[in-house]
GROMACS .gro file of C-alpha atoms in nm:
model
  202
    1UNK     CA    1 -12.772  11.075 -11.104
    2UNK     CA    2 -12.807  11.343 -10.848
    3UNK     CA    3 -12.854  11.218 -10.485
    4UNK     CA    4 -13.162  11.321 -10.307
    5UNK     CA    5 -13.162  11.660 -10.138
    6UNK     CA    6 -13.210  11.652  -9.754
    7UNK     CA    7 -13.525  11.762  -9.593
    8UNK     CA    8 -13.511  12.106  -9.464
    9UNK     CA    9 -13.691  12.366  -9.268
   10UNK     CA   10 -13.659  12.717  -9.281
   11UNK     CA   11 -13.560  12.974  -8.976
   12UNK     CA   12 -13.577  13.305  -9.042
   13UNK     CA   13 -13.466  13.251  -9.398
   14UNK     CA   14 -13.177  12.978  -9.323
   15UNK     CA   15 -13.254  12.641  -9.486
   16UNK     CA   16 -13.175  12.409  -9.188
   17UNK     CA   17 -13.152  12.035  -9.298
   18UNK     CA   18 -13.366  11.772  -9.095
   19UNK     CA   19 -13.106  11.481  -9.037
   20UNK     CA   20 -12.906  11.326  -8.717
   21UNK     CA   21 -12.557  11.331  -8.662
   22UNK     CA   22 -12.627  10.971  -8.852
   23UNK     CA   23 -12.803  11.027  -9.149
   24UNK     CA   24 -12.572  11.320  -9.261
   25UNK     CA   25 -12.298  11.125  -9.230
   26UNK     CA   26 -12.505  10.865  -9.450
   27UNK     CA   27 -12.601  11.134  -9.700
   28UNK     CA   28 -12.194  11.292  -9.700
   29UNK     CA   29 -12.054  10.910  -9.777
   30UNK     CA   30 -12.331  10.815 -10.052
   31UNK     CA   31 -12.282  11.097 -10.241
   32UNK     CA   32 -11.887  11.079 -10.192
   33UNK     CA   33 -11.920  10.715 -10.285
   34UNK     CA   34 -12.140  10.850 -10.632
   35UNK     CA   35 -11.865  11.138 -10.715
   36UNK     CA   36 -12.064  11.401 -10.581
   37UNK     CA   37 -11.898  11.648 -10.320
   38UNK     CA   38 -12.100  11.948 -10.130
   39UNK     CA   39 -12.096  12.211  -9.901
   40UNK     CA   40 -12.150  12.175  -9.556
   41UNK     CA   41 -12.226  12.456  -9.296
   42UNK     CA   42 -12.267  12.377  -8.901
   43UNK     CA   43 -12.497  12.673  -8.799
   44UNK     CA   44 -12.467  12.839  -8.469
   45UNK     CA   45 -12.694  13.087  -8.302
   46UNK     CA   46 -12.381  13.368  -8.434
   47UNK     CA   47 -12.392  13.222  -8.849
   48UNK     CA   48 -12.812  13.263  -8.813
   49UNK     CA   49 -12.785  13.638  -8.652
   50UNK     CA   50 -12.512  13.716  -8.963
   51UNK     CA   51 -12.764  13.535  -9.193
   52UNK     CA   52 -13.046  13.787  -9.084
   53UNK     CA   53 -12.885  14.070  -9.066
   54UNK     CA   54 -12.545  14.086  -9.311
   55UNK     CA   55 -12.694  14.033  -9.659
   56UNK     CA   56 -12.348  13.958  -9.833
   57UNK     CA   57 -12.256  13.660  -9.573
   58UNK     CA   58 -12.653  13.567  -9.633
   59UNK     CA   59 -12.554  13.525  -9.974
   60UNK     CA   60 -12.234  13.316  -9.875
   61UNK     CA   61 -12.428  13.092  -9.631
   62UNK     CA   62 -12.718  13.023  -9.896
   63UNK     CA   63 -12.454  12.878 -10.167
   64UNK     CA   64 -12.397  12.585  -9.903
   65UNK     CA   65 -12.570  12.215 -10.011
   66UNK     CA   66 -12.625  12.162  -9.643
   67UNK     CA   67 -12.676  12.362  -9.320
   68UNK     CA   68 -12.744  12.202  -8.996
   69UNK     CA   69 -12.834  12.327  -8.655
   70UNK     CA   70 -12.495  12.340  -8.467
   71UNK     CA   71 -12.614  12.542  -8.153
   72UNK     CA   72 -12.907  12.415  -7.904
   73UNK     CA   73 -13.074  12.776  -7.975
   74UNK     CA   74 -13.130  12.667  -8.354
   75UNK     CA   75 -13.308  12.311  -8.220
   76UNK     CA   76 -13.504  12.520  -7.968
   77UNK     CA   77 -13.635  12.811  -8.229
   78UNK     CA   78 -13.717  12.547  -8.496
   79UNK     CA   79 -13.885  12.319  -8.209
   80UNK     CA   80 -14.109  12.683  -8.113
   81UNK     CA   81 -14.204  12.747  -8.477
   82UNK     CA   82 -14.328  12.416  -8.482
   83UNK     CA   83 -14.089  12.282  -8.773
   84UNK     CA   84 -13.872  12.052  -8.530
   85UNK     CA   85 -13.496  11.883  -8.609
   86UNK     CA   86 -13.418  11.591  -8.522
   87UNK     CA   87 -13.135  11.675  -8.297
   88UNK     CA   88 -12.837  11.899  -8.269
   89UNK     CA   89 -12.508  11.826  -8.509
   90UNK     CA   90 -12.241  12.003  -8.348
   91UNK     CA   91 -11.905  12.100  -8.610
   92UNK     CA   92 -11.687  11.999  -8.284
   93UNK     CA   93 -11.816  11.674  -8.203
   94UNK     CA   94 -11.845  11.600  -8.535
   95UNK     CA   95 -11.468  11.512  -8.686
   96UNK     CA   96 -11.469  11.180  -8.471
   97UNK     CA   97 -11.784  11.015  -8.628
   98UNK     CA   98 -11.660  11.125  -9.008
   99UNK     CA   99 -11.327  10.986  -8.954
  100UNK     CA  100 -11.451  10.689  -8.798
  101UNK     CA  101 -11.655  10.656  -9.097
  102UNK     CA  102 -11.384  10.766  -9.364
  103UNK     CA  103 -11.154  10.481  -9.194
  104UNK     CA  104 -11.428  10.197  -9.285
  105UNK     CA  105 -11.524  10.385  -9.645
  106UNK     CA  106 -11.177  10.433  -9.767
  107UNK     CA  107 -11.205  10.784  -9.770
  108UNK     CA  108 -10.929  11.057  -9.729
  109UNK     CA  109 -10.953  11.357  -9.540
  110UNK     CA  110 -10.731  11.696  -9.596
  111UNK     CA  111 -10.723  11.920  -9.262
  112UNK     CA  112 -10.684  12.316  -9.383
  113UNK     CA  113 -10.553  12.582  -9.136
  114UNK     CA  114 -10.629  12.560  -8.760
  115UNK     CA  115 -10.395  12.734  -8.501
  116UNK     CA  116 -10.066  12.664  -8.475
  117UNK     CA  117 -10.019  12.275  -8.397
  118UNK     CA  118 -10.342  12.202  -8.401
  119UNK     CA  119 -10.416  12.012  -8.737
  120UNK     CA  120 -10.111  11.750  -8.638
  121UNK     CA  121 -10.222  11.704  -8.297
  122UNK     CA  122 -10.624  11.671  -8.444
  123UNK     CA  123 -10.470  11.428  -8.674
  124UNK     CA  124 -10.212  11.219  -8.439
  125UNK     CA  125 -10.563  11.156  -8.233
  126UNK     CA  126 -10.815  11.060  -8.491
  127UNK     CA  127 -10.536  10.818  -8.656
  128UNK     CA  128 -10.473  10.648  -8.290
  129UNK     CA  129 -10.823  10.589  -8.251
  130UNK     CA  130 -10.920  10.502  -8.602
  131UNK     CA  131 -10.613  10.339  -8.793
  132UNK     CA  132 -10.710  10.302  -9.095
  133UNK     CA  133 -10.772  10.663  -9.169
  134UNK     CA  134 -10.665  10.780  -9.516
  135UNK     CA  135 -10.487  11.127  -9.409
  136UNK     CA  136 -10.460  11.297  -9.736
  137UNK     CA  137 -10.244  11.619  -9.628
  138UNK     CA  138 -10.184  11.875  -9.360
  139UNK     CA  139 -10.163  12.264  -9.430
  140UNK     CA  140 -10.152  12.560  -9.221
  141UNK     CA  141 -10.121  12.863  -9.477
  142UNK     CA  142 -10.176  13.249  -9.397
  143UNK     CA  143 -10.507  13.286  -9.606
  144UNK     CA  144 -10.632  13.697  -9.626
  145UNK     CA  145 -11.010  13.769  -9.592
  146UNK     CA  146 -11.076  13.769  -9.826
  147UNK     CA  147 -10.860  13.531  -9.969
  148UNK     CA  148 -10.616  13.664 -10.223
  149UNK     CA  149 -10.576  13.524 -10.612
  150UNK     CA  150 -10.242  13.357 -10.480
  151UNK     CA  151 -10.450  13.187 -10.142
  152UNK     CA  152 -10.724  13.069 -10.402
  153UNK     CA  153 -10.427  12.949 -10.643
  154UNK     CA  154 -10.190  12.825 -10.388
  155UNK     CA  155 -10.491  12.613 -10.243
  156UNK     CA  156 -10.604  12.493 -10.598
  157UNK     CA  157 -10.274  12.350 -10.649
  158UNK     CA  158 -10.220  12.131 -10.289
  159UNK     CA  159 -10.586  12.025 -10.336
  160UNK     CA  160 -10.510  11.912 -10.738
  161UNK     CA  161 -10.192  11.708 -10.590
  162UNK     CA  162 -10.372  11.573 -10.289
  163UNK     CA  163 -10.702  11.496 -10.425
  164UNK     CA  164 -10.847  11.445 -10.090
  165UNK     CA  165 -11.234  11.304 -10.039
  166UNK     CA  166 -11.335  11.591  -9.778
  167UNK     CA  167 -11.161  11.866  -9.688
  168UNK     CA  168 -11.195  12.018  -9.339
  169UNK     CA  169 -11.139  12.438  -9.371
  170UNK     CA  170 -11.009  12.578  -9.016
  171UNK     CA  171 -11.012  12.928  -9.085
  172UNK     CA  172 -11.332  13.022  -8.840
  173UNK     CA  173 -11.621  13.207  -9.025
  174UNK     CA  174 -11.635  13.374  -9.286
  175UNK     CA  175 -11.308  13.331  -9.389
  176UNK     CA  176 -11.369  12.942  -9.407
  177UNK     CA  177 -11.682  12.999  -9.612
  178UNK     CA  178 -11.528  13.274  -9.814
  179UNK     CA  179 -11.248  13.020  -9.955
  180UNK     CA  180 -11.471  12.711 -10.006
  181UNK     CA  181 -11.701  12.929 -10.219
  182UNK     CA  182 -11.362  13.006 -10.420
  183UNK     CA  183 -11.289  12.627 -10.429
  184UNK     CA  184 -11.575  12.449 -10.433
  185UNK     CA  185 -11.633  12.495 -10.839
  186UNK     CA  186 -11.281  12.328 -10.902
  187UNK     CA  187 -11.351  12.069 -10.716
  188UNK     CA  188 -11.701  11.918 -10.733
  189UNK     CA  189 -11.622  11.597 -10.627
  190UNK     CA  190 -11.520  11.731 -10.265
  191UNK     CA  191 -11.688  11.723  -9.965
  192UNK     CA  192 -11.557  12.073  -9.813
  193UNK     CA  193 -11.667  12.135  -9.464
  194UNK     CA  194 -11.586  12.473  -9.243
  195UNK     CA  195 -11.503  12.374  -8.894
  196UNK     CA  196 -11.387  12.688  -8.697
  197UNK     CA  197 -11.194  12.549  -8.392
  198UNK     CA  198 -11.228  12.181  -8.412
  199UNK     CA  199 -10.878  12.076  -8.447
  200UNK     CA  200 -10.805  12.238  -8.107
  201UNK     CA  201 -11.155  12.124  -7.964
  202UNK     CA  202 -11.020  11.763  -8.057
   0.00000   0.00000   0.00000
């Protein structure tokens, strides 16, 4: 049984989910409990600009299962066209509530990429705040753009071994989305989220 898709609006061709942060987390964790994963993009104004102007990136971003408005300009634009979204869902502030929910529900999280030392520091913060959080693993390999066959093989080997429920990919856009595109078919039960520099923010 597949989960019911989230309601969306169309903003210059980009489908944005009409969700609050809480309802987004409800969706992620309810589908995870059913053994279903997906791909979440938190789109800011730069994502929307690329989506409109670059056909290759539009194709890439349109592969995501859920796209949320990370950026008030997208929230304002949606409202101006008469299709408001409930609130901004910022990737930089999503990690803390995501970790809290994962700790309660026993879901594991893998940290991939980020600036040197940032993932380990973020993990320390999250474990301090949410001691029950399951950390599946952490790595910061060099990944080319687009990812090479070796990059994909190495990532797949690591994920096959660690089997996280949620994969956080901090490589910046569009590199992180290009990697996720190559991984998602191999791991359909895993939620994959591009988080940019969120490890450093945390």
